[in-house]
Coordinates of C-alpha atoms in Angstrom, one line a residue:
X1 CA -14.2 -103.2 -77.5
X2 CA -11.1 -101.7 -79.5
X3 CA -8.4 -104.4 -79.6
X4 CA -5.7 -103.0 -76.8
X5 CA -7.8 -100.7 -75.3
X6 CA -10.5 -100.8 -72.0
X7 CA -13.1 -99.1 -70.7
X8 CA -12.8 -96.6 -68.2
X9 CA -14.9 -93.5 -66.5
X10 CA -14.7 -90.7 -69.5
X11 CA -12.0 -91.9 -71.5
X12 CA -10.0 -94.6 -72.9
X13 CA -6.8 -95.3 -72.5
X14 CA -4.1 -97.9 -73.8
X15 CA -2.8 -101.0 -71.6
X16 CA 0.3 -100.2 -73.1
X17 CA 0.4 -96.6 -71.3
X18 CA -1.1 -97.3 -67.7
X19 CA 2.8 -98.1 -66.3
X20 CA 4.7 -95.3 -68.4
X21 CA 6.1 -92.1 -66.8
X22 CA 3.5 -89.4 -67.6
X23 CA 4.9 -86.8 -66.1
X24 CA 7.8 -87.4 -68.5
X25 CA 5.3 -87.9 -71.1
X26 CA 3.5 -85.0 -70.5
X27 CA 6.7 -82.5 -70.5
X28 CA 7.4 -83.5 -74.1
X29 CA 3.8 -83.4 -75.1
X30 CA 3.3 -79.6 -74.2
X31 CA 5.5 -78.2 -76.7
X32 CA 4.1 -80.3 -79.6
X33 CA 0.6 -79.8 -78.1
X34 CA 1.7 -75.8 -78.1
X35 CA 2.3 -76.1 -81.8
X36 CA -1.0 -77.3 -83.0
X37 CA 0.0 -81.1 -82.8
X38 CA -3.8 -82.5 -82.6
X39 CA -2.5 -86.0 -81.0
X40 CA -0.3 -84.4 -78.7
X41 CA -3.2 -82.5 -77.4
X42 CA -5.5 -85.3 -77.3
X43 CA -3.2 -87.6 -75.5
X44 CA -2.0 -84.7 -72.7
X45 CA -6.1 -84.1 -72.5
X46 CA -6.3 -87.6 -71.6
X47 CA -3.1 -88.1 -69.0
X48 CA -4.7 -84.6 -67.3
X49 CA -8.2 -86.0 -66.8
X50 CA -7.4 -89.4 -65.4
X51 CA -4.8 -88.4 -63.5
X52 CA -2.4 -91.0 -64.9
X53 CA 1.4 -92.2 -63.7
X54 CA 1.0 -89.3 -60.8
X55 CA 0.0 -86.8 -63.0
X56 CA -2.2 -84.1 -61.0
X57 CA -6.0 -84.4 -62.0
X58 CA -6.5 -81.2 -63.9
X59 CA -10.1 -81.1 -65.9
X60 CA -9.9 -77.6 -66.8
X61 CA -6.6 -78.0 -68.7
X62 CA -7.9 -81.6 -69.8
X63 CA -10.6 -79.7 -71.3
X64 CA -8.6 -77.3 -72.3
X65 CA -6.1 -79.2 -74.6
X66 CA -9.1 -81.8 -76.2
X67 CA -11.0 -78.8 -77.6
X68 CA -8.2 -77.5 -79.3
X69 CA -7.6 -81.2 -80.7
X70 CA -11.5 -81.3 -81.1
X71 CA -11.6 -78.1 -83.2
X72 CA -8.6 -79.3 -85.3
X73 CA -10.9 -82.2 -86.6
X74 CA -9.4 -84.3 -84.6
X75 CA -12.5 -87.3 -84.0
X76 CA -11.0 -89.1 -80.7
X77 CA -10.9 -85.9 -79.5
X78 CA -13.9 -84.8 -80.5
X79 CA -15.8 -88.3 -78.8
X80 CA -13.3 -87.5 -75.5
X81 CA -14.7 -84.2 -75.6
X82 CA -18.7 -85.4 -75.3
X83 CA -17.4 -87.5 -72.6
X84 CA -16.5 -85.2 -70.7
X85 CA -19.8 -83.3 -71.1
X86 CA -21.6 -86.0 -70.4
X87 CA -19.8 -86.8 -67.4
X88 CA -18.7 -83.3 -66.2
X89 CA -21.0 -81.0 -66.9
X90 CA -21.2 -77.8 -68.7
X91 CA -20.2 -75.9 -65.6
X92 CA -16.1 -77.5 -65.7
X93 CA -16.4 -78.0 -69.5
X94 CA -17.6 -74.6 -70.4
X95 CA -14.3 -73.1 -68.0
X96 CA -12.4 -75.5 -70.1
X97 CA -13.4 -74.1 -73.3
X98 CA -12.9 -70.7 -72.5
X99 CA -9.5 -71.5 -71.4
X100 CA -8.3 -72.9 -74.6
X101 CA -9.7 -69.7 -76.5
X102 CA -7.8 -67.6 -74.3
X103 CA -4.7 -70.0 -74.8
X104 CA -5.2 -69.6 -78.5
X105 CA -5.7 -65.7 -77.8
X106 CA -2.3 -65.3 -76.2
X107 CA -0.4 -67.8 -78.5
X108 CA -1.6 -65.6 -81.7
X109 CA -1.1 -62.3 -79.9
X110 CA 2.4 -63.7 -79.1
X111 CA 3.6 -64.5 -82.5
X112 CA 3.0 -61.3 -84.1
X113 CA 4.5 -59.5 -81.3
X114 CA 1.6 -58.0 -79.8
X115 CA 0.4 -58.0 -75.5
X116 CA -1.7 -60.5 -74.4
X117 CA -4.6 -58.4 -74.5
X118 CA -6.2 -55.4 -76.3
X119 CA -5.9 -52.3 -74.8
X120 CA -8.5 -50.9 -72.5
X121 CA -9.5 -48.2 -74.4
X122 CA -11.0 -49.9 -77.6
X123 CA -14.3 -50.4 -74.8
X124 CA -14.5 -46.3 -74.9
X125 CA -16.4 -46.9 -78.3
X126 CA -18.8 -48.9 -77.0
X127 CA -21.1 -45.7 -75.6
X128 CA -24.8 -44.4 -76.3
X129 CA -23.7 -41.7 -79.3
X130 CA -21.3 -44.8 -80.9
X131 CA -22.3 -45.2 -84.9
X132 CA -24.4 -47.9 -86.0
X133 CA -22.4 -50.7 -87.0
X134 CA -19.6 -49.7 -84.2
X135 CA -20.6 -53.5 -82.4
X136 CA -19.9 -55.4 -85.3
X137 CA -16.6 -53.7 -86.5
X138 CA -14.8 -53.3 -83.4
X139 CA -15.5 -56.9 -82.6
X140 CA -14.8 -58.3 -85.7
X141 CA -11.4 -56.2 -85.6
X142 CA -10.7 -57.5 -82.2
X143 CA -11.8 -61.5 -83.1
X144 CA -10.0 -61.7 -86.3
X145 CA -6.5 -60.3 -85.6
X146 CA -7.0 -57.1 -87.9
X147 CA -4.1 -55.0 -87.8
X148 CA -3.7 -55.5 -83.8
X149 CA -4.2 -58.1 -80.9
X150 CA -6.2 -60.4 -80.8
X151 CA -9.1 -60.3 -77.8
X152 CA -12.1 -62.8 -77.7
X153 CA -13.5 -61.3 -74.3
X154 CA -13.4 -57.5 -75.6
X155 CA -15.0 -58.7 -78.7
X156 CA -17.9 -60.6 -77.4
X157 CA -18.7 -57.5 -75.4
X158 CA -18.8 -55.2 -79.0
X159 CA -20.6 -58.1 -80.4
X160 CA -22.8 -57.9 -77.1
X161 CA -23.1 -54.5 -77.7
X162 CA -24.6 -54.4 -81.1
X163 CA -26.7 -56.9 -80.9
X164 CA -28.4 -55.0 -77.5
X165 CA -28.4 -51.4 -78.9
X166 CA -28.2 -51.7 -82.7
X167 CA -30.3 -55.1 -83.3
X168 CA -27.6 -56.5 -85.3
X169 CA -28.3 -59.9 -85.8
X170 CA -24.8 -60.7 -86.9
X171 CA -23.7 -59.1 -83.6
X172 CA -26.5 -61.8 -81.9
X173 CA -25.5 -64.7 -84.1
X174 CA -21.6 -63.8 -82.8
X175 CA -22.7 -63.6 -79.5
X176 CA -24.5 -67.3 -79.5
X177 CA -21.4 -68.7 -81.1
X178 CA -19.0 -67.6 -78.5
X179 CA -21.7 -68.8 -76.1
X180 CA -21.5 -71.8 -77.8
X181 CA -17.9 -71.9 -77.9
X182 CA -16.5 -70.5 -75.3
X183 CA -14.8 -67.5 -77.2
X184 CA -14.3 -65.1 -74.5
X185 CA -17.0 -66.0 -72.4
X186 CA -17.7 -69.6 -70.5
X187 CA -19.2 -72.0 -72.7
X188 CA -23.0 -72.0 -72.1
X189 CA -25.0 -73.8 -75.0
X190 CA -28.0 -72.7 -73.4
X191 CA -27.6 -69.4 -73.1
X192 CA -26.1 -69.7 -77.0
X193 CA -30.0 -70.9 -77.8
X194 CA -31.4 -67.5 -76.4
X195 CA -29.1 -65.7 -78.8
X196 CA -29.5 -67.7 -81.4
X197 CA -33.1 -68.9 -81.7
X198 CA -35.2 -65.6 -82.4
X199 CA -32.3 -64.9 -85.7
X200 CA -33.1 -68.1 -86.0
X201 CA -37.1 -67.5 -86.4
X202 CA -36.2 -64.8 -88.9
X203 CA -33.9 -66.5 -91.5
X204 CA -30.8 -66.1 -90.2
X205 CA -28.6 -69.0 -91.7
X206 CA -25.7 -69.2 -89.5
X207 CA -27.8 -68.9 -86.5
X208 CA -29.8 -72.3 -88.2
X209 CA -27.1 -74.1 -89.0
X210 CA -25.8 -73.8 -85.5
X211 CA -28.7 -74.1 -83.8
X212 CA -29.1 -77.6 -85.9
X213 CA -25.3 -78.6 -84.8
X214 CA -26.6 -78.1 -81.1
X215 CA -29.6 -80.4 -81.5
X216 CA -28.0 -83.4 -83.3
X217 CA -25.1 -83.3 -80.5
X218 CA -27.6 -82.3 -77.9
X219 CA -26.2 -79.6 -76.6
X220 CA -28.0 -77.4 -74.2
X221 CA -31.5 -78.9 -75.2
X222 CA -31.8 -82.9 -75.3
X223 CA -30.7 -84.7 -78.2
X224 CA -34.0 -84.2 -81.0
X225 CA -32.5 -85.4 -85.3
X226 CA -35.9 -84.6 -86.6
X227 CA -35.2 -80.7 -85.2
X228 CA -32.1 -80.7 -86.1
X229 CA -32.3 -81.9 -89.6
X230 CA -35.0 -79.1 -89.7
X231 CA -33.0 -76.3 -88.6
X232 CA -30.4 -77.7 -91.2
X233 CA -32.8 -77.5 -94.0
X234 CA -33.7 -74.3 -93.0
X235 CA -29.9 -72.9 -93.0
X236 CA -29.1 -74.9 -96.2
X237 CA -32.2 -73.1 -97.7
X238 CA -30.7 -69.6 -96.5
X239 CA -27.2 -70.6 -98.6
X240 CA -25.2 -72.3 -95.6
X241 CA -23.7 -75.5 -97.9
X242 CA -22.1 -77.1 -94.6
X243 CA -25.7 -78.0 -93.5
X244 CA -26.3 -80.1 -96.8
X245 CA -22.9 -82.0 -95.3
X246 CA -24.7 -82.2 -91.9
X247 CA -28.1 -83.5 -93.4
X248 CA -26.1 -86.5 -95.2
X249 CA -24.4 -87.3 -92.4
X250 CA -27.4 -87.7 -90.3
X251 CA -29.9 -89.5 -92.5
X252 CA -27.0 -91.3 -92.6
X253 CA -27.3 -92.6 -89.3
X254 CA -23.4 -90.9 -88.5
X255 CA -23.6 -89.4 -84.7
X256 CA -22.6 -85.6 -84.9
X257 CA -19.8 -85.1 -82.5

């Protein structure tokens, strides 16, 4: 046990913070937390999912705030966030996830001056006579901030779309990362595996090297090193260097968080 810290359902929290004022606390962690402030995040994640000094219990927000610390390399976060997988589900956490994409959606759109959301019409491309290639543009456009809003849901449905008409397997390896994710769509590692694993079959390294991240954290399929260090070797043979990282880290003996 941590010196100054104890055990408790999900996460840990400090002896030194069980008395304080969180609501107080919380009102001056939002605005840090708003500006990309990883431990502001990861504390407000933490006074949200206990509940704490008379804070309301919120887990979707409490999700919400430790994946954005989580994906800011933030480890605590990133163990908090497992916890509350294990302990929650995929059904609250996957809500949670897609809530902080759409936070982060609305933020972005926000500082460059555009709405909250793309406009309606970008989904008129999506139709039967649409060029080939139409999936993968419009929803890269629409995921990367390119020249206009910002909008994870309208993109996962171009991504979607390619991948169903066109066979893009970029498209499908998008699609099983958002699954993954929860960029605009609820988090759902398992449907992520049926997007990912017949790319997967065929060489596609991104598709690998995620599909190996999912196994060593065990992730919609029980935790299994041996597949994922092979699904690593496979994507580090198709030219993804992150996976040698991954490898090292597991013969290693490091858990993958």
């Amino acid at each position: 046990m941590e010196q100054g810290y104890f055990e408790i359902p999900v996460l840990r929290m400090s002896y030194n913070n069980i008395e304080s004022d969180c609501e107080q606390e919380l009102r001056h962690l939002l605005p840090l937390a708003a500006k990309w402030d990883g431990d502001a995040q990861y504390r407000a994640g933490q006074i949200l999912a206990q509940g704490l000094g008379g804070v309301a219990v919120d887990l979707l927000e409490a999700v919400k705030w430790t994946d954005l610390a989580a994906r800011k390399y933030h480890h605590s976060a990133a163990v908090a966030l497992q916890a509350m997988i294990d302990h929650w589900g995929w059904d609250v956490v996957g809500e949670g996830k897609r809530r902080a994409f759409r936070w982060q959606q609305e933020l972005y759109n926000a500082e460059d001056g555009w709405p909250a959301d793309a406009p309606d019409e970008f989904l008129a491309f999506m139709r039967a006579d649409a060029s080939p290639g139409t999936g993968l543009a419009f929803g890269t456009k629409l995921n990367n901030r390119d020249g206009g809003p910002s909008d994870y849901e309208k993109a996962f449905r171009f991504f979607r779309f390619g991948a169903e008409r066109d066979g893009c397997a970029e498209c499908a390896h998008r699609v099983g990362n958002a699954y993954y994710l929860g960029k605009g769509v609820k988090a759902d590692p398992i449907q992520a595996h049926v997007w990912l694993m017949p790319i997967a079959k065929n060489g596609h390294a991104g598709a690998n090297l995620l599909l190996g991240l999912m196994a060593a954290r065990g992730h919609g399929v029980a935790r299994d090193t041996t597949a994922a260090l092979h699904l690593l070797q496979r994507a580090e043979q198709a030219g993804e260097t992150d996976a040698a990282i991954l490898i090292r880290a597991i013969n290693d003996g490091v858990r993958i968080y």
